[in-house]
Short mmCIF file of C-alpha atoms and ligand atoms in Angstrom, two decimals:
data_model
loop_
_atom_site.label_atom_id
_atom_site.label_comp_id
_atom_site.label_asym_id
_atom_site.label_seq_id
_atom_site.Cartn_x
_atom_site.Cartn_y
_atom_site.Cartn_z
CA MET A 1 0.00 0.00 0.00
CA ALA A 2 1.39 3.40 -1.00
CA ASN A 3 2.30 5.53 2.00
CA PRO A 4 1.85 8.44 2.18
CA ARG A 5 -1.35 8.07 0.22
CA THR A 6 -2.64 10.74 -2.10
CA VAL A 7 -6.20 11.63 -1.16
CA VAL A 8 -8.81 13.87 -2.77
CA VAL A 9 -11.55 15.10 -0.43
CA LEU A 10 -14.66 16.36 -2.22
CA GLY A 11 -16.22 19.10 -0.09
CA ALA A 12 -14.78 21.47 2.52
CA GLY A 13 -17.59 21.42 5.10
CA PRO A 14 -17.17 20.24 8.69
CA ALA A 15 -16.87 16.63 7.49
CA GLY A 16 -14.47 17.26 4.58
CA TYR A 17 -12.13 19.86 6.07
CA VAL A 18 -11.81 17.97 9.36
CA CYS A 19 -11.00 14.79 7.44
CA ALA A 20 -8.42 16.65 5.31
CA ILE A 21 -6.65 18.17 8.32
CA ARG A 22 -6.51 14.83 10.13
CA LEU A 23 -5.17 13.15 6.96
CA ALA A 24 -2.41 15.77 6.79
CA GLN A 25 -1.64 15.32 10.51
CA LEU A 26 -1.25 11.61 9.76
CA GLY A 27 1.24 12.37 6.98
CA GLN A 28 -0.97 11.88 3.92
CA LYS A 29 -0.94 14.06 0.78
CA VAL A 30 -4.29 15.82 0.52
CA THR A 31 -6.21 17.93 -1.97
CA VAL A 32 -9.57 19.40 -1.02
CA VAL A 33 -12.01 20.26 -3.78
CA GLU A 34 -14.70 22.81 -2.91
CA LYS A 35 -17.49 24.05 -5.18
CA THR A 36 -18.80 27.07 -3.29
CA TYR A 37 -17.25 28.03 0.02
CA VAL A 38 -14.65 26.72 2.43
CA GLY A 39 -16.41 25.73 5.64
CA GLY A 40 -19.50 24.43 3.83
CA THR A 41 -23.10 25.06 4.83
CA CYS A 42 -22.27 24.98 8.55
CA LEU A 43 -19.83 27.87 8.64
CA ASN A 44 -21.28 29.94 5.81
CA VAL A 45 -25.05 29.57 5.75
CA GLY A 46 -25.97 27.23 8.59
CA CYS A 47 -24.92 26.57 12.17
CA ILE A 48 -22.62 29.53 12.74
CA PRO A 49 -24.49 32.46 11.13
CA SER A 50 -27.81 31.21 12.53
CA LYS A 51 -26.41 31.05 16.05
CA ALA A 52 -25.05 34.59 15.69
CA LEU A 53 -28.46 35.95 14.68
CA ILE A 54 -30.21 33.88 17.35
CA ALA A 55 -27.87 35.30 20.00
CA ALA A 56 -28.75 38.81 18.81
CA GLY A 57 -32.49 38.04 18.95
CA SER A 58 -32.12 36.66 22.48
CA LEU A 59 -30.15 39.68 23.66
CA LYS A 60 -32.80 42.06 22.34
CA GLU A 61 -35.53 39.98 23.99
CA ARG A 62 -33.65 39.86 27.30
CA ILE A 63 -33.13 43.60 27.34
CA ALA A 64 -36.85 44.10 26.76
CA HIS A 65 -37.65 41.82 29.72
CA ALA A 66 -34.97 42.91 32.17
CA GLY A 67 -37.41 45.10 34.10
CA ALA A 68 -37.72 42.54 36.91
CA MET A 69 -33.96 42.87 37.44
CA GLY A 70 -34.39 46.62 37.72
CA ILE A 71 -32.92 47.28 34.31
CA SER A 72 -34.89 49.27 31.84
CA ALA A 73 -33.74 50.36 28.45
CA ASP A 74 -36.11 52.43 26.40
CA ASN A 75 -36.21 52.60 22.69
CA VAL A 76 -34.09 49.51 21.95
CA ARG A 77 -33.54 49.65 18.20
CA LEU A 78 -32.22 47.15 15.70
CA ASP A 79 -29.96 48.05 12.81
CA VAL A 80 -30.44 45.07 10.50
CA GLY A 81 -27.56 46.04 8.22
CA LYS A 82 -25.16 46.20 11.15
CA LEU A 83 -26.43 42.89 12.53
CA VAL A 84 -25.89 41.11 9.22
CA GLU A 85 -22.45 42.72 8.88
CA TRP A 86 -21.49 41.50 12.37
CA LYS A 87 -22.71 37.98 11.57
CA GLN A 88 -20.79 38.01 8.28
CA GLY A 89 -17.66 39.09 10.16
CA ILE A 90 -17.88 35.96 12.32
CA VAL A 91 -18.34 33.81 9.22
CA GLY A 92 -15.34 35.51 7.60
CA LYS A 93 -13.11 34.90 10.62
CA LEU A 94 -14.04 31.24 10.84
CA THR A 95 -13.80 30.43 7.14
CA GLY A 96 -10.53 32.39 6.95
CA GLY A 97 -9.32 30.31 9.88
CA VAL A 98 -10.15 27.06 8.13
CA SER A 99 -8.42 28.20 4.91
CA GLY A 100 -5.38 29.09 7.03
CA LEU A 101 -5.40 25.67 8.69
CA LEU A 102 -5.54 23.96 5.27
CA ARG A 103 -2.56 26.07 4.10
CA ASN A 104 -0.55 25.42 7.27
CA HIS A 105 -1.09 21.69 6.81
CA LYS A 106 0.09 21.98 3.19
CA ILE A 107 -3.28 20.81 1.92
CA ASP A 108 -4.02 21.87 -1.66
CA LEU A 109 -7.37 23.59 -2.10
CA VAL A 110 -8.93 23.54 -5.55
CA MET A 111 -12.06 25.68 -5.95
CA GLY A 112 -14.55 24.21 -8.43
CA LYS A 113 -17.06 21.41 -8.81
CA GLY A 114 -15.41 18.02 -8.62
CA SER A 115 -16.65 14.81 -10.21
CA ILE A 116 -15.37 11.28 -10.14
CA VAL A 117 -13.92 10.06 -13.46
CA ASP A 118 -12.73 6.67 -12.25
CA ARG A 119 -11.60 5.13 -8.96
CA ASN A 120 -8.34 7.08 -9.01
CA THR A 121 -9.26 10.24 -10.90
CA VAL A 122 -11.26 13.35 -10.05
CA ALA A 123 -11.99 16.13 -12.55
CA VAL A 124 -12.57 19.63 -11.25
CA ALA A 125 -14.36 22.27 -13.30
CA THR A 126 -12.49 25.45 -12.32
CA PRO A 127 -12.87 28.93 -13.81
CA GLU A 128 -9.53 28.26 -15.59
CA GLY A 129 -10.73 24.99 -17.14
CA THR A 130 -10.84 21.35 -16.08
CA LYS A 131 -8.20 20.20 -13.64
CA THR A 132 -7.50 16.48 -13.35
CA LEU A 133 -6.39 15.05 -10.02
CA LYS A 134 -4.94 11.53 -9.65
CA CYS A 135 -5.23 9.91 -6.24
CA ASP A 136 -5.13 6.68 -4.23
CA ASP A 137 -8.31 7.45 -2.31
CA ILE A 138 -11.38 9.63 -2.66
CA VAL A 139 -13.47 10.95 0.23
CA ILE A 140 -16.96 12.17 -0.67
CA ALA A 141 -18.12 14.89 1.71
CA THR A 142 -20.52 16.80 -0.51
CA GLY A 143 -23.13 17.49 2.16
CA SER A 144 -26.78 18.34 1.61
CA VAL A 145 -29.03 21.03 0.14
CA PRO A 146 -32.40 22.44 1.25
CA ILE A 147 -35.49 20.64 -0.07
CA ALA A 148 -37.88 22.82 -2.09
CA ILE A 149 -41.59 21.94 -2.12
CA PRO A 150 -43.87 22.47 -5.12
CA GLY A 151 -45.18 26.02 -5.35
CA PHE A 152 -42.35 27.45 -3.24
CA ALA A 153 -39.23 27.62 -5.39
CA PHE A 154 -36.48 29.45 -3.51
CA ASP A 155 -36.04 32.86 -5.11
CA GLU A 156 -34.62 34.32 -1.87
CA ARG A 157 -36.99 37.27 -2.40
CA ASP A 158 -40.56 36.07 -1.73
CA VAL A 159 -39.45 32.61 -0.61
CA TRP A 160 -36.38 32.31 1.55
CA SER A 161 -34.41 29.14 2.05
CA SER A 162 -32.40 29.13 5.26
CA THR A 163 -29.68 30.96 3.28
CA GLY A 164 -31.95 33.91 2.49
CA ALA A 165 -33.34 33.93 6.02
CA LEU A 166 -29.80 34.42 7.33
CA ALA A 167 -29.18 37.55 5.26
CA PRO A 168 -32.25 39.79 5.71
CA THR A 169 -32.27 43.40 4.58
CA SER A 170 -35.16 44.14 6.93
CA ILE A 171 -37.24 42.25 9.49
CA PRO A 172 -40.50 41.15 7.84
CA LYS A 173 -43.65 42.30 9.61
CA ARG A 174 -45.47 39.01 8.94
CA LEU A 175 -43.45 35.88 8.28
CA VAL A 176 -44.79 32.47 7.32
CA VAL A 177 -42.38 29.63 8.06
CA ILE A 178 -43.09 26.33 6.30
CA GLY A 179 -41.76 23.45 8.43
CA GLY A 180 -41.69 23.26 12.21
CA GLY A 181 -38.42 21.32 12.40
CA TYR A 182 -34.96 22.37 13.62
CA ILE A 183 -34.45 25.25 11.20
CA GLY A 184 -38.05 26.46 11.10
CA LEU A 185 -38.22 26.82 14.87
CA GLU A 186 -34.73 28.23 15.40
CA LEU A 187 -35.12 30.90 12.74
CA GLY A 188 -38.86 31.41 13.33
CA MET A 189 -38.20 32.16 17.00
CA MET A 190 -35.29 34.42 16.12
CA TYR A 191 -37.54 36.49 13.84
CA ALA A 192 -40.30 36.58 16.48
CA LYS A 193 -37.76 38.02 18.92
CA LEU A 194 -36.65 40.58 16.38
CA GLY A 195 -40.24 41.72 15.93
CA SER A 196 -41.92 39.61 13.23
CA GLU A 197 -45.40 38.11 13.60
CA VAL A 198 -44.55 34.49 12.83
CA THR A 199 -46.83 31.67 11.70
CA VAL A 200 -45.27 28.20 11.47
CA LEU A 201 -46.93 25.63 9.22
CA GLU A 202 -46.13 22.06 10.21
CA ALA A 203 -47.28 18.96 8.33
CA THR A 204 -47.27 16.58 11.32
CA GLY A 205 -49.23 16.84 14.58
CA GLY A 206 -46.67 18.94 16.48
CA ALA A 207 -43.43 20.89 16.32
CA LEU A 208 -40.08 19.10 16.14
CA PRO A 209 -41.31 15.65 15.11
CA GLY A 210 -39.17 12.84 16.47
CA GLN A 211 -38.02 14.80 19.55
CA ASP A 212 -38.93 14.11 23.20
CA ARG A 213 -42.57 15.23 23.47
CA ASP A 214 -42.28 16.55 27.05
CA CYS A 215 -39.45 18.83 25.91
CA VAL A 216 -41.38 19.92 22.82
CA LYS A 217 -44.40 20.92 24.97
CA ILE A 218 -42.23 23.56 26.65
CA ILE A 219 -41.07 24.86 23.27
CA GLU A 220 -44.64 25.05 21.97
CA ARG A 221 -45.68 26.97 25.09
CA SER A 222 -42.79 29.34 24.62
CA MET A 223 -43.78 29.91 20.98
CA LYS A 224 -47.19 31.09 22.22
CA LYS A 225 -45.56 33.45 24.71
CA LEU A 226 -43.54 34.96 21.87
CA GLY A 227 -46.79 35.53 20.00
CA MET A 228 -46.01 32.87 17.40
CA LYS A 229 -48.73 30.80 15.80
CA LEU A 230 -48.13 27.10 15.18
CA MET A 231 -50.50 25.45 12.70
CA VAL A 232 -50.17 21.67 12.82
CA GLU A 233 -51.37 19.12 10.27
CA THR A 234 -51.08 21.96 7.80
CA PHE A 235 -49.65 21.82 4.29
CA ALA A 236 -48.65 24.84 2.26
CA GLN A 237 -50.07 24.55 -1.26
CA GLY A 238 -48.72 27.58 -3.06
CA TYR A 239 -48.70 31.35 -2.92
CA GLU A 240 -49.55 34.44 -4.93
CA ARG A 241 -48.04 37.89 -4.75
CA LYS A 242 -50.77 40.54 -4.49
CA GLY A 243 -49.15 43.97 -4.51
CA SER A 244 -46.80 44.11 -1.56
CA GLU A 245 -48.44 41.10 0.12
CA LEU A 246 -47.95 37.35 -0.24
CA HIS A 247 -51.06 35.16 -0.02
CA VAL A 248 -50.17 31.64 1.10
CA LYS A 249 -52.74 28.94 0.41
CA VAL A 250 -52.74 26.21 3.07
CA LYS A 251 -54.65 22.97 3.51
CA THR A 252 -55.64 22.13 7.07
CA LYS A 253 -57.95 19.51 8.56
CA ALA A 254 -60.65 22.17 8.63
CA GLY A 255 -60.24 22.96 4.91
CA GLU A 256 -58.34 25.49 2.86
CA GLN A 257 -57.24 28.88 4.13
CA VAL A 258 -55.20 31.81 2.95
CA ILE A 259 -52.58 33.39 5.19
CA VAL A 260 -51.40 36.86 4.29
CA CYS A 261 -47.77 37.72 4.97
CA ASP A 262 -44.81 39.75 3.76
CA GLN A 263 -42.23 36.97 3.62
CA ILE A 264 -42.19 33.20 3.30
CA ALA A 265 -39.39 30.98 4.61
CA SER A 266 -39.49 27.36 3.48
CA MET A 267 -37.60 24.98 5.79
CA VAL A 268 -38.95 21.51 5.24
CA GLY A 269 -35.71 19.57 5.50
CA ARG A 270 -32.48 18.92 3.64
CA LYS A 271 -31.47 16.21 1.19
CA PRO A 272 -28.04 14.70 0.52
CA TYR A 273 -26.22 16.29 -2.41
CA SER A 274 -24.65 14.09 -5.08
CA GLU A 275 -25.73 15.78 -8.31
CA GLY A 276 -23.19 15.47 -11.12
CA LEU A 277 -20.75 13.64 -8.86
CA GLY A 278 -20.12 10.82 -11.36
CA LEU A 279 -20.97 8.02 -8.92
CA GLU A 280 -22.14 5.86 -11.81
CA LYS A 281 -18.60 5.92 -13.27
CA VAL A 282 -17.42 3.74 -10.41
CA GLY A 283 -20.58 1.67 -10.01
CA LEU A 284 -21.87 3.56 -6.97
CA ALA A 285 -25.46 4.68 -6.49
CA VAL A 286 -27.32 6.47 -3.71
CA ASP A 287 -30.20 4.78 -1.88
CA ALA A 288 -33.87 5.81 -2.08
CA LYS A 289 -33.26 8.71 0.32
CA GLY A 290 -30.19 9.93 -1.56
CA PHE A 291 -27.58 8.63 0.91
CA LEU A 292 -24.44 6.65 0.10
CA GLN A 293 -24.23 3.45 2.13
CA VAL A 294 -20.99 3.07 4.08
CA ASP A 295 -19.49 0.54 6.47
CA ARG A 296 -18.14 1.32 9.94
CA GLN A 297 -14.88 2.49 8.36
CA MET A 298 -16.82 4.96 6.20
CA ARG A 299 -16.02 2.96 3.06
CA THR A 300 -18.53 2.80 0.24
CA LYS A 301 -18.75 -0.47 -1.64
CA VAL A 302 -15.77 0.72 -3.72
CA ALA A 303 -12.82 0.02 -1.41
CA ASN A 304 -10.83 3.24 -1.97
CA ILE A 305 -13.86 5.56 -1.98
CA TYR A 306 -15.20 6.82 1.36
CA ALA A 307 -18.27 8.90 2.23
CA ILE A 308 -18.70 11.09 5.31
CA GLY A 309 -21.13 13.71 6.63
CA ASP A 310 -24.67 14.40 5.40
CA ILE A 311 -24.20 12.31 2.24
CA ALA A 312 -23.40 9.27 4.41
CA GLY A 313 -26.72 9.19 6.29
CA GLN A 314 -28.67 10.52 9.24
CA PRO A 315 -28.39 12.36 11.48
CA MET A 316 -27.35 15.20 9.20
CA LEU A 317 -25.41 17.05 11.88
CA ALA A 318 -22.05 18.78 11.56
CA HIS A 319 -20.47 17.03 14.55
CA LYS A 320 -21.47 13.59 13.29
CA GLY A 321 -19.84 14.47 9.94
CA SER A 322 -16.65 15.66 11.63
CA LYS A 323 -16.42 12.43 13.62
CA GLU A 324 -16.85 10.41 10.43
CA GLY A 325 -14.11 12.53 8.83
CA LEU A 326 -11.70 11.62 11.62
CA VAL A 327 -12.56 7.93 11.23
CA ALA A 328 -12.09 7.95 7.44
CA ALA A 329 -8.74 9.77 7.79
CA ALA A 330 -7.42 7.26 10.30
CA VAL A 331 -8.57 4.31 8.19
CA ILE A 332 -6.93 5.75 5.04
CA ALA A 333 -3.69 6.34 6.98
CA GLY A 334 -3.68 2.64 7.84
CA HIS A 335 -4.84 2.82 11.45
CA LYS A 336 -7.26 0.36 13.01
CA GLU A 337 -10.32 2.54 13.43
CA GLU A 338 -14.06 2.42 13.03
CA TYR A 339 -17.12 4.54 13.78
CA ASP A 340 -18.17 3.19 17.16
CA ALA A 341 -19.84 6.21 18.76
CA ARG A 342 -22.66 5.13 21.07
CA CYS A 343 -24.55 8.37 20.66
CA VAL A 344 -24.75 11.64 18.74
CA PRO A 345 -26.00 14.61 20.76
CA ALA A 346 -28.55 16.89 19.10
CA VAL A 347 -28.93 20.54 20.00
CA ILE A 348 -31.68 22.92 18.98
CA PHE A 349 -31.23 26.65 19.56
CA THR A 350 -34.84 27.47 20.28
CA ALA A 351 -35.93 29.58 23.27
CA PRO A 352 -35.50 27.87 25.64
CA GLU A 353 -32.87 25.63 24.08
CA MET A 354 -33.41 21.93 23.67
CA ALA A 355 -30.81 19.15 23.69
CA SER A 356 -30.99 15.46 23.55
CA VAL A 357 -28.70 12.44 23.51
CA GLY A 358 -29.36 8.72 23.48
CA ALA A 359 -32.66 6.86 23.49
CA GLN A 360 -36.13 8.29 24.04
CA GLU A 361 -38.83 6.75 26.23
CA ALA A 362 -41.11 5.91 23.29
CA GLU A 363 -38.25 4.18 21.48
CA LEU A 364 -37.32 2.07 24.53
CA ALA A 365 -40.94 1.15 25.24
CA ALA A 366 -41.34 -0.01 21.63
CA LYS A 367 -38.25 -2.21 22.04
CA GLY A 368 -39.53 -3.60 25.34
CA VAL A 369 -36.57 -2.25 27.34
CA ALA A 370 -37.42 -1.67 31.02
CA PHE A 371 -36.29 1.81 32.07
CA LYS A 372 -36.60 4.37 34.86
CA VAL A 373 -36.96 8.11 34.42
CA GLY A 374 -35.77 10.93 36.66
CA THR A 375 -36.50 14.59 36.05
CA PHE A 376 -35.46 17.86 37.62
CA PRO A 377 -37.03 21.25 36.81
CA PHE A 378 -34.87 24.33 36.27
CA ALA A 379 -37.46 26.19 38.39
CA ALA A 380 -35.74 24.53 41.38
CA SER A 381 -32.23 25.55 40.29
CA GLY A 382 -30.71 28.57 42.01
CA ARG A 383 -28.45 29.21 39.05
CA ALA A 384 -31.39 29.16 36.61
CA MET A 385 -33.23 31.65 38.85
CA SER A 386 -30.25 33.98 38.94
CA LEU A 387 -30.18 33.86 35.14
CA MET A 388 -33.94 34.55 35.06
CA GLU A 389 -34.36 31.44 32.91
CA THR A 390 -36.29 28.87 34.91
CA GLU A 391 -38.30 27.25 32.17
CA GLY A 392 -37.63 23.62 31.35
CA PHE A 393 -36.17 20.50 32.92
CA VAL A 394 -33.64 17.69 32.61
CA LYS A 395 -34.84 14.14 32.06
CA VAL A 396 -32.49 11.21 32.65
CA ILE A 397 -33.52 7.77 31.40
CA ALA A 398 -31.70 4.77 32.90
CA ASP A 399 -31.91 1.04 32.35
CA ALA A 400 -34.19 -0.39 35.06
CA LYS A 401 -31.87 -3.38 35.62
CA THR A 402 -28.35 -2.03 35.18
CA ASP A 403 -28.95 1.68 35.93
CA GLU A 404 -26.91 2.55 32.81
CA VAL A 405 -27.85 5.93 31.38
CA LEU A 406 -29.70 5.33 28.11
CA GLY A 407 -30.84 8.83 27.25
CA VAL A 408 -30.85 12.40 28.50
CA HIS A 409 -33.31 14.97 27.16
CA MET A 410 -33.50 18.53 28.31
CA VAL A 411 -35.04 21.85 27.60
CA GLY A 412 -33.95 25.02 29.36
CA PRO A 413 -31.06 27.46 29.82
CA GLU A 414 -27.76 26.51 28.16
CA VAL A 415 -28.82 22.89 27.69
CA THR A 416 -26.97 22.86 24.36
CA GLU A 417 -23.82 23.13 26.51
CA LEU A 418 -25.01 20.79 29.26
CA VAL A 419 -25.57 17.94 26.82
CA ALA A 420 -21.81 17.33 26.61
CA GLU A 421 -21.81 15.80 30.10
CA ALA A 422 -24.72 13.55 29.18
CA ALA A 423 -23.01 12.41 25.97
CA LEU A 424 -19.83 11.59 27.91
CA ALA A 425 -21.87 9.62 30.45
CA ILE A 426 -23.50 7.52 27.73
CA GLU A 427 -20.24 7.08 25.81
CA LEU A 428 -18.51 5.79 28.97
CA GLY A 429 -21.41 3.57 29.98
CA ALA A 430 -22.03 5.55 33.19
CA THR A 431 -24.95 4.73 35.46
CA ALA A 432 -27.43 7.25 36.84
CA GLU A 433 -25.76 6.62 40.20
CA ASP A 434 -22.35 7.54 38.70
CA ILE A 435 -23.73 10.94 37.70
CA ALA A 436 -25.54 11.35 41.02
CA ARG A 437 -22.34 10.59 42.97
CA THR A 438 -20.20 12.99 40.94
CA ILE A 439 -19.73 16.31 42.72
CA HIS A 440 -21.15 19.07 40.56
CA ALA A 441 -20.04 22.64 41.26
CA HIS A 442 -22.56 24.92 42.93
CA PRO A 443 -24.26 27.06 41.82
CA THR A 444 -24.31 25.81 38.23
CA LEU A 445 -26.83 24.52 35.73
CA PRO A 446 -25.23 21.03 35.47
CA GLU A 447 -26.44 20.41 39.04
CA ALA A 448 -29.81 19.85 37.35
CA ILE A 449 -28.35 16.81 35.56
CA MET A 450 -27.04 15.47 38.87
CA GLU A 451 -30.42 15.98 40.53
CA ALA A 452 -32.29 14.38 37.60
CA ALA A 453 -29.94 11.37 37.97
CA GLU A 454 -30.68 11.29 41.73
CA SER A 455 -34.36 11.54 40.89
CA VAL A 456 -34.11 8.28 38.88
CA HIS A 457 -33.85 6.64 42.34
CA GLY A 458 -36.33 8.99 44.02
CA MET A 459 -33.47 10.75 45.82
CA ALA A 460 -33.30 14.28 44.35
CA VAL A 461 -32.58 16.64 47.23
CA HIS A 462 -34.02 19.89 45.90
CA ILE A 463 -37.46 18.62 44.86
CA PHE A 464 -39.88 16.64 46.98
CA GLN A 465 -40.28 13.11 45.64
CA PRO A 466 -42.91 11.26 47.65
CA LYS A 467 -42.00 7.58 48.21
CA ARG A 468 -43.82 5.33 45.78
P1 NAI B 1 -36.34 19.01 9.74
O1 NAI B 1 -36.44 17.67 9.15
O2 NAI B 1 -35.80 19.20 11.10
O3 NAI B 1 -37.79 19.68 9.76
C1 NAI B 1 -38.59 19.83 8.63
C2 NAI B 1 -40.02 19.97 9.09
O4 NAI B 1 -40.85 20.32 8.00
C3 NAI B 1 -40.59 18.70 9.67
O5 NAI B 1 -41.16 19.01 10.91
C4 NAI B 1 -41.64 18.25 8.64
O6 NAI B 1 -42.71 17.57 9.23
C5 NAI B 1 -42.06 19.60 8.05
N1 NAI B 1 -42.60 19.53 6.70
C6 NAI B 1 -42.14 18.79 5.66
N2 NAI B 1 -42.87 19.06 4.54
C7 NAI B 1 -43.79 19.98 4.89
C8 NAI B 1 -44.83 20.67 4.18
N3 NAI B 1 -45.04 20.46 2.89
N4 NAI B 1 -45.59 21.56 4.85
C9 NAI B 1 -45.38 21.79 6.17
N5 NAI B 1 -44.41 21.17 6.89
C10 NAI B 1 -43.62 20.29 6.25
O7 NAI B 1 -35.57 19.88 8.67
P2 NAI B 1 -34.93 21.33 8.74
O8 NAI B 1 -35.49 22.10 9.88
O9 NAI B 1 -35.05 21.91 7.38
O10 NAI B 1 -33.43 21.03 9.03
C11 NAI B 1 -32.67 20.19 8.15
C12 NAI B 1 -31.57 19.51 8.89
O11 NAI B 1 -30.57 20.47 9.23
C13 NAI B 1 -32.03 18.89 10.20
O12 NAI B 1 -32.46 17.58 10.01
C14 NAI B 1 -30.78 18.97 11.02
O13 NAI B 1 -30.06 17.79 10.83
C15 NAI B 1 -29.98 20.12 10.45
N6 NAI B 1 -30.02 21.24 11.37
C16 NAI B 1 -29.42 21.14 12.57
C17 NAI B 1 -29.46 22.18 13.45
C18 NAI B 1 -28.82 22.04 14.77
O14 NAI B 1 -28.07 21.09 14.98
N7 NAI B 1 -29.05 22.93 15.72
C19 NAI B 1 -30.14 23.44 13.14
C20 NAI B 1 -30.74 23.43 11.85
C21 NAI B 1 -30.67 22.37 11.02
#
């Protein structure tokens, strides 16, 4: 086997660039091919810019509600241009940082759309013409793109995709969000905080399908408090522009309705991206959902071609893609390695935030696994009170026989940070008792995880748990 190996990574998102850097660290010769922007969706038009805008929305909202703390600020104004410029500055710093890391690791970056010619050749359409790259291995990390539904083509004027929603020129007075999933709720809530009247249209019976229902109840309540309207079992059919207004036709259980708004944002999911990739040239094909099947070493059925990130299957989350990138890099460099993560944490930057790792109750019940549940409300946390953010709770699910932590689901302040402890617990096979016996610093939010773990055994100190 040639060593160092020459590797072409297709895509410079959080799966591809992480894989490339690790390959270089392991002494391999790497070229990254990127069609649009270094850093991919995550850094440019996804995770990072959305979190910047969400933080701004939350700050504005907090200022408006700081009266109870004795703080009043009149006439809080928003300069949308400045906000977008600030967000873009963060994106610029991060993408510049990644480009710098690629350079420092002597990784070649070729900008252009790459396609597979054969098992050892990639052609890149660059502005200067086609560039041919020979290699020992290929890593496909081409990511995903937003799904468009009939009647709502993304023109980024009337109908925003998440990309358009992250670069507003003004805050729409009335915004209709199609899709009550991760993106719809994160961005819908952000716009509600910045002043929009937001209506969310969701096809299923509730927001955030597939997530812990007790957690989602808190989010739905909070949407109401923000003045948002959630229409469930509702399908958007199409829209018409009438003067300065947009008339959205929706089908609900009660019949058809028209909702008038100034802006539509369509966020009904993402699909893996493999258009024009030349998979057929090497006998590869995507499955019915558009994913490439891989083994635990991230290999496709062609031995020297790997797939990582959104193209390699659910969950389509940046951190899962990065992990797969590290695995593929190690395997290519000849190390014994496989994807053996026990869990992938999920974080949703709603208000309050939601985070989840491991199994859910419904899932365990369906499998016939006996489990115990402990919960602890943030309303009983001194730290949450001092932050004036007492909504939500932590739920710890443990195996009824072994006490091993099987899942942790939470909604409340900073839970997107707290989930790291829960993921570590599951990864290490910790029991609820292990968490309960670990000293947690006081006064901090993670104490709520400790108390929820104590509550699994009816022993939480700061809530009354009557003996069963
Ligand atoms: P999603 O799958 O989370 O939600 C899409 C929602 O749209 C679902 O609730 C679905 O029932 C609904 N829907 C589908 N068709 C519809 C229709 N015709 N009318 C009304 N509702 C309809 O997808 P989303 O929010 O676009 O996010 C895509 C992916 O991006 C997520 O799966 C997630 O992996 C990733 N993401 C992760 C974030 C994070 O980690 N914080 C934040 C945002 C996105």
